[in-house]
C-alpha cells in the first residue's frame, strides 16, 4: 500500500472541491441585526466605536429593516434609547417610546421582518443597572413586574419575539405567563440564557448609554469562568418556556455554545457582541487584518460551534458579500 494512503489535500485542490465538502455555511437568514433606536425623526447618528452602525429614529429603522430584508436578513433586534430615565426604568414600557414606535413602523413597512425586542432596564434606569436597586444590589423579584410590563408593551406594539437580557431569575416564566394571560400566546421568547459579565460589551454601553453609574453587573450576569452553570441557566429557561436560548458573548465562549447545543433541542442563538465587532473593525482599519476574511471566519466559527442564529452587527455587510 502506498504511503500515505489518505491524502486529505485531494479534496482541497480547487474551490469547487472545497465547496462540495464544506461542512458549515453562512446564510443571511441566520442573522439577527441589532438596531439602536432613538426618539425623533430623520435621525441617523454614527456610533464612533462601531463603524457602520448608527443610532436611528423609528422610521429610519423601518427603512433599514426593509433594505435588510431585501438582502435576506429577515430579523432585527431593537434596543431603545429613551427620552427620560428614572430609578425604576419606567419608560421601558412606554407605548410611545422609541422601541414600540419602531416595532410598529417596521411591521407596517416591512411585514416579513421578524421583529425581536430586547427586554431589559439598563437603557431606561438613571443608574444604568438592569433592575431596581435595593441597598447595594439589584432586587430580583422587584424587577420582574417591570420587565413583564416592558415585554407586554412590546408585544402590544407587534413584536414577534421578546428577548429578556436582564439576567433576573424567573423572568422567562414571569414573561411567558403574562404574555399568555394577555392574549399574546403566539409571541415567542428568546432568552439571553447564558449571559456573561463581560468586558466585550463596552461599545454597546456607549451606544445605548447604559453603563452602570456604580459597580458592575457581576452580581447578576454570569462568571466568565463557568460552563456548567450555563447549562443550568439554559435548562431553567427552557423549562420556563423559552423558545430560543442564547449564549452571549460568542467568540470567547464557543465551548459554551457547543455544550449548549448538545444540551438542548431548542434553536440556539449566539450574540457576536459589540466588543467583538469593534476589535475586528479597528484591526481592519489599521490594516492589521483582512476585515472581510476575519469577519467571515469569526461568524463561521460560531455556526460551526453549533449556533443556529447569530445576532451580529456584521449582518448587513455579510449579506451584501454573500449576495
Ligand atoms: C443589556 C444588554 C447588553 C448587551 C445587550 N443587551 C449590555 C449589558 O449587559 O451591559 C450588549 C450587547 C453588545 O455588547 O453588543 N440590555
Coordinates of C-alpha atoms and ligand atoms in Angstrom, one line a residue:
X1 CA 0.0 0.0 0.0
X2 CA 1.4 3.4 -0.9
X3 CA 2.1 5.8 1.9
X4 CA 0.3 7.9 2.8
X5 CA -3.0 6.2 1.8
X6 CA -5.1 9.2 2.8
X7 CA -4.2 12.4 1.1
X8 CA -6.6 14.9 2.5
X9 CA -5.3 17.5 0.1
X10 CA -7.1 15.7 -2.7
X11 CA -10.3 17.4 -1.6
X12 CA -8.7 20.8 -1.1
X13 CA -7.4 21.2 -4.6
X14 CA -10.0 23.5 -6.1
X15 CA -12.7 25.8 -4.8
X16 CA -15.3 23.5 -6.3
X17 CA -14.0 20.6 -4.4
X18 CA -13.8 22.6 -1.2
X19 CA -17.3 23.8 -1.7
X20 CA -18.6 20.2 -2.1
X21 CA -17.2 19.1 1.2
X22 CA -17.7 22.3 3.2
X23 CA -19.5 21.4 6.5
X24 CA -20.7 24.9 7.5
X25 CA -22.1 27.8 5.6
X26 CA -23.4 31.2 6.4
X27 CA -26.9 32.3 5.3
X28 CA -28.3 35.8 5.8
X29 CA -31.5 34.2 7.2
X30 CA -29.4 33.1 10.2
X31 CA -28.6 36.7 11.1
X32 CA -30.4 39.0 13.5
X33 CA -29.3 42.6 13.0
X34 CA -29.2 44.8 16.1
X35 CA -30.6 48.3 15.9
X36 CA -30.3 51.2 18.3
X37 CA -33.5 53.3 18.2
X38 CA -33.7 56.9 19.4
X39 CA -36.7 59.2 19.7
X40 CA -37.4 61.7 16.9
X41 CA -37.5 61.7 13.2
X42 CA -35.0 61.6 10.3
X43 CA -32.1 60.7 12.7
X44 CA -29.1 58.7 11.8
X45 CA -26.1 59.2 14.1
X46 CA -23.0 57.1 13.6
X47 CA -21.6 55.3 16.7
X48 CA -17.9 56.1 16.9
X49 CA -16.7 52.8 18.3
X50 CA -18.8 50.8 16.0
X51 CA -18.1 51.8 12.4
X52 CA -21.0 51.1 10.1
X53 CA -23.6 51.1 12.9
X54 CA -25.9 54.1 13.6
X55 CA -28.4 55.2 16.1
X56 CA -31.7 55.7 14.2
X57 CA -35.1 57.1 14.7
X58 CA -38.1 54.7 14.3
X59 CA -39.0 55.4 10.7
X60 CA -35.3 55.2 9.7
X61 CA -35.2 51.8 11.5
X62 CA -38.1 50.7 9.3
X63 CA -36.3 51.7 6.1
X64 CA -33.2 49.9 7.3
X65 CA -35.2 46.8 8.2
X66 CA -36.8 46.8 4.7
X67 CA -33.4 47.0 3.0
X68 CA -32.0 44.3 5.2
X69 CA -35.0 42.0 4.3
X70 CA -34.2 42.6 0.6
X71 CA -30.7 41.3 1.4
X72 CA -32.2 38.2 3.1
X73 CA -31.6 39.4 6.7
X74 CA -35.1 38.6 7.9
X75 CA -34.8 39.6 11.6
X76 CA -33.8 42.7 13.6
X77 CA -33.4 43.2 17.4
X78 CA -34.2 46.6 18.8
X79 CA -32.5 48.4 21.6
X80 CA -34.1 51.7 22.8
X81 CA -32.5 54.9 24.0
X82 CA -35.4 56.7 25.7
X83 CA -36.0 60.4 26.2
X84 CA -36.1 60.1 30.0
X85 CA -34.7 57.7 32.6
X86 CA -35.6 57.1 36.3
X87 CA -34.7 54.7 39.1
X88 CA -37.3 52.1 38.0
X89 CA -36.8 52.3 34.3
X90 CA -40.5 53.3 33.9
X91 CA -40.1 54.5 30.3
X92 CA -39.3 50.9 29.2
X93 CA -43.0 50.2 28.9
X94 CA -43.9 53.5 27.2
X95 CA -46.1 52.6 24.1
X96 CA -44.8 55.9 22.6
X97 CA -41.1 55.1 23.4
X98 CA -38.7 54.6 20.5
X99 CA -38.8 50.8 20.6
X100 CA -42.6 50.5 20.5
X101 CA -42.7 53.1 17.7
X102 CA -40.0 51.3 15.8
X103 CA -41.8 48.0 16.1
X104 CA -45.0 49.4 14.6
X105 CA -43.1 51.2 11.9
X106 CA -41.1 48.1 10.9
X107 CA -44.1 45.8 10.9
X108 CA -46.0 48.2 8.6
X109 CA -43.2 48.9 6.2
X110 CA -41.5 45.5 6.1
X111 CA -44.1 42.9 7.2
X112 CA -41.9 40.0 6.6
X113 CA -39.2 41.2 9.0
X114 CA -39.3 39.3 12.3
X115 CA -39.0 41.9 15.0
X116 CA -37.2 40.9 18.2
X117 CA -37.3 43.4 21.1
X118 CA -34.6 43.4 23.8
X119 CA -36.3 43.4 27.2
X120 CA -34.0 45.0 29.8
X121 CA -34.0 48.1 32.0
X122 CA -30.4 49.2 31.8
X123 CA -31.1 51.7 29.0
X124 CA -34.0 53.1 31.0
X125 CA -32.7 53.4 34.5
X126 CA -30.8 56.5 35.6
X127 CA -28.3 54.3 37.4
X128 CA -27.7 52.0 34.4
X129 CA -28.4 48.7 36.1
X130 CA -30.7 46.1 34.7
X131 CA -33.2 46.3 37.5
X132 CA -34.4 48.1 40.6
X133 CA -31.7 49.0 43.2
X134 CA -32.3 47.8 46.8
X135 CA -29.5 48.6 49.1
X136 CA -26.4 47.9 47.2
X137 CA -27.7 45.4 44.8
X138 CA -30.4 44.8 42.1
X139 CA -33.5 43.4 43.6
X140 CA -34.6 40.4 41.5
X141 CA -38.2 40.0 42.4
X142 CA -39.0 43.7 42.5
X143 CA -37.6 43.9 38.9
X144 CA -39.8 41.1 37.4
X145 CA -43.1 43.1 37.1
X146 CA -41.3 45.9 35.4
X147 CA -39.8 43.6 32.9
X148 CA -43.2 42.0 32.4
X149 CA -44.7 45.4 31.7
X150 CA -42.0 46.1 29.1
X151 CA -42.4 42.8 27.4
X152 CA -46.2 43.3 27.2
X153 CA -45.8 46.8 25.8
X154 CA -43.5 45.4 23.0
X155 CA -46.0 42.5 22.3
X156 CA -48.8 45.0 22.2
X157 CA -46.8 47.1 19.6
X158 CA -46.4 44.0 17.5
X159 CA -43.1 42.4 18.4
X160 CA -42.8 38.8 17.1
X161 CA -40.2 37.8 19.7
X162 CA -39.3 39.3 23.1
X163 CA -35.8 38.8 24.4
X164 CA -35.1 39.3 28.0
X165 CA -31.4 40.2 28.6
X166 CA -31.5 41.3 32.2
X167 CA -30.4 38.0 33.9
X168 CA -33.0 38.2 36.7
X169 CA -34.0 34.7 37.9
X170 CA -37.5 33.6 36.9
X171 CA -38.1 36.3 34.3
X172 CA -38.7 33.9 31.5
X173 CA -41.5 32.2 33.3
X174 CA -43.0 35.5 34.5
X175 CA -43.0 37.0 31.0
X176 CA -44.3 33.8 29.4
X177 CA -47.2 33.6 31.9
X178 CA -48.1 37.3 31.3
X179 CA -47.9 37.0 27.5
X180 CA -50.3 34.0 27.6
X181 CA -52.7 35.7 30.0
X182 CA -52.9 38.8 27.9
X183 CA -53.6 37.2 24.5
X184 CA -50.1 37.1 23.2
X185 CA -49.7 33.3 23.2
X186 CA -48.1 33.5 19.7
X187 CA -45.3 35.9 20.7
X188 CA -42.1 33.9 21.0
X189 CA -39.5 34.3 23.7
X190 CA -35.7 34.3 23.1
X191 CA -33.9 34.1 26.4
X192 CA -30.4 35.5 26.9
X193 CA -29.9 32.3 28.9
X194 CA -26.2 32.3 29.4
X195 CA -25.1 35.9 29.5
X196 CA -21.7 36.5 31.0
X197 CA -20.4 39.6 32.9
X198 CA -18.1 40.5 30.0
X199 CA -15.7 43.3 29.1
X200 CA -16.8 42.8 25.5
X201 CA -20.0 45.0 25.9
X202 CA -18.0 48.3 26.1
X203 CA -19.0 49.8 22.8
X204 CA -22.7 48.8 23.2
X205 CA -22.9 50.6 26.5
X206 CA -21.6 53.8 24.8
X207 CA -24.1 53.3 22.0
X208 CA -27.1 52.6 24.3
X209 CA -26.0 54.9 27.2
X210 CA -26.3 52.0 29.6
X211 CA -23.0 52.0 31.5
X212 CA -23.8 51.3 35.2
X213 CA -23.2 54.5 37.2
X214 CA -21.7 52.5 40.1
X215 CA -20.4 48.9 40.5
X216 CA -20.7 46.3 37.7
X217 CA -23.1 43.6 36.7
X218 CA -21.3 40.6 38.3
X219 CA -24.0 40.0 40.9
X220 CA -26.5 39.1 38.1
X221 CA -24.6 38.2 34.9
X222 CA -22.5 35.0 34.8
X223 CA -18.9 34.5 35.8
X224 CA -16.8 34.0 32.6
X225 CA -15.1 31.1 34.2
X226 CA -18.2 28.9 34.3
X227 CA -19.7 26.5 31.8
X228 CA -21.8 24.0 33.9
X229 CA -23.6 27.0 35.3
X230 CA -24.6 28.0 31.7
X231 CA -26.3 24.6 31.3
X232 CA -28.3 25.2 34.4
X233 CA -29.4 28.6 33.1
X234 CA -30.4 27.0 29.8
X235 CA -32.3 24.2 31.4
X236 CA -34.3 26.6 33.6
X237 CA -35.1 28.9 30.7
X238 CA -36.3 26.1 28.5
X239 CA -38.4 24.8 31.4
X240 CA -39.9 28.2 31.9
X241 CA -40.9 28.4 28.3
X242 CA -38.0 29.9 26.3
X243 CA -38.5 29.1 22.5
X244 CA -34.9 30.1 21.7
X245 CA -31.9 30.3 24.1
X246 CA -28.8 32.4 23.7
X247 CA -25.2 32.3 24.7
X248 CA -23.5 35.7 24.9
X249 CA -20.8 36.8 24.1
X250 CA -20.0 34.4 21.4
X251 CA -16.3 34.4 20.3
X252 CA -14.7 33.7 23.7
X253 CA -17.5 31.3 24.6
X254 CA -17.6 28.8 21.8
X255 CA -17.1 25.9 24.2
X256 CA -20.3 27.1 25.9
X257 CA -22.0 27.2 22.6
X258 CA -21.0 23.6 21.8
X259 CA -22.1 22.4 25.3
X260 CA -25.4 24.3 24.9
X261 CA -26.0 22.7 21.5
X262 CA -25.5 19.2 22.9
X263 CA -27.8 20.0 25.9
X264 CA -30.9 21.4 24.3
X265 CA -33.0 20.9 21.1
X266 CA -34.5 24.4 21.0
X267 CA -32.8 26.8 18.5
X268 CA -29.6 28.2 19.8
X269 CA -28.6 31.8 19.2
X270 CA -25.3 33.5 19.9
X271 CA -24.6 37.2 20.3
X272 CA -21.5 38.4 18.4
X273 CA -21.3 41.4 20.7
X274 CA -20.1 45.0 20.2
X275 CA -16.6 44.5 21.5
X276 CA -16.0 41.5 19.2
X277 CA -17.3 43.7 16.3
X278 CA -15.2 46.7 17.2
X279 CA -12.0 44.7 17.6
X280 CA -12.3 43.4 14.1
X281 CA -13.2 46.8 12.7
X282 CA -10.3 48.5 14.4
X283 CA -7.7 46.0 13.4
X284 CA -9.0 46.1 9.8
X285 CA -8.9 49.9 9.7
X286 CA -5.3 49.7 10.8
X287 CA -4.5 47.3 8.0
X288 CA -3.5 44.6 10.6
X289 CA -6.0 42.0 9.4
X290 CA -8.2 41.4 6.3
X291 CA -11.5 42.6 7.7
X292 CA -13.7 40.6 5.3
X293 CA -11.8 37.4 5.7
X294 CA -11.7 37.6 9.5
X295 CA -15.4 38.5 9.7
X296 CA -16.4 35.5 7.7
X297 CA -14.1 33.3 9.7
X298 CA -15.5 34.6 13.0
X299 CA -19.1 34.0 12.0
X300 CA -18.4 30.6 10.5
X301 CA -16.7 29.6 13.8
X302 CA -19.9 30.4 15.6
X303 CA -22.0 28.3 13.3
X304 CA -19.5 25.5 13.4
X305 CA -19.7 25.5 17.2
X306 CA -23.4 25.0 17.0
X307 CA -25.2 28.3 16.6
X308 CA -28.4 28.3 14.6
X309 CA -28.8 32.1 14.8
X310 CA -26.3 34.9 15.1
X311 CA -27.0 38.3 16.4
X312 CA -24.4 40.4 14.7
X313 CA -23.5 43.9 13.7
X314 CA -21.9 42.5 10.6
X315 CA -25.3 41.3 9.3
X316 CA -25.7 43.9 6.5
X317 CA -22.2 43.7 5.1
X318 CA -22.0 40.0 5.2
X319 CA -25.4 39.7 3.5
X320 CA -24.0 42.0 0.8
X321 CA -20.9 39.9 0.4
X322 CA -22.9 36.7 0.1
X323 CA -25.4 38.1 -2.4
Ligands
LIG1 C1 -28.5 44.6 28.2 C2 -27.7 44.3 27.0 C3 -26.3 44.5 26.8 C4 -26.0 44.0 25.6 C5 -27.2 43.5 25.0 N1 -28.2 43.7 25.9 C6 -25.3 45.2 27.7 C7 -25.0 44.7 29.0 O1 -25.4 43.7 29.5 O2 -24.3 45.5 29.7 C8 -24.6 44.0 24.9 C9 -24.6 43.8 23.5 C10 -23.3 44.1 22.9 O3 -22.3 44.4 23.5 O4 -23.3 44.1 21.6 N2 -29.6 45.3 27.9

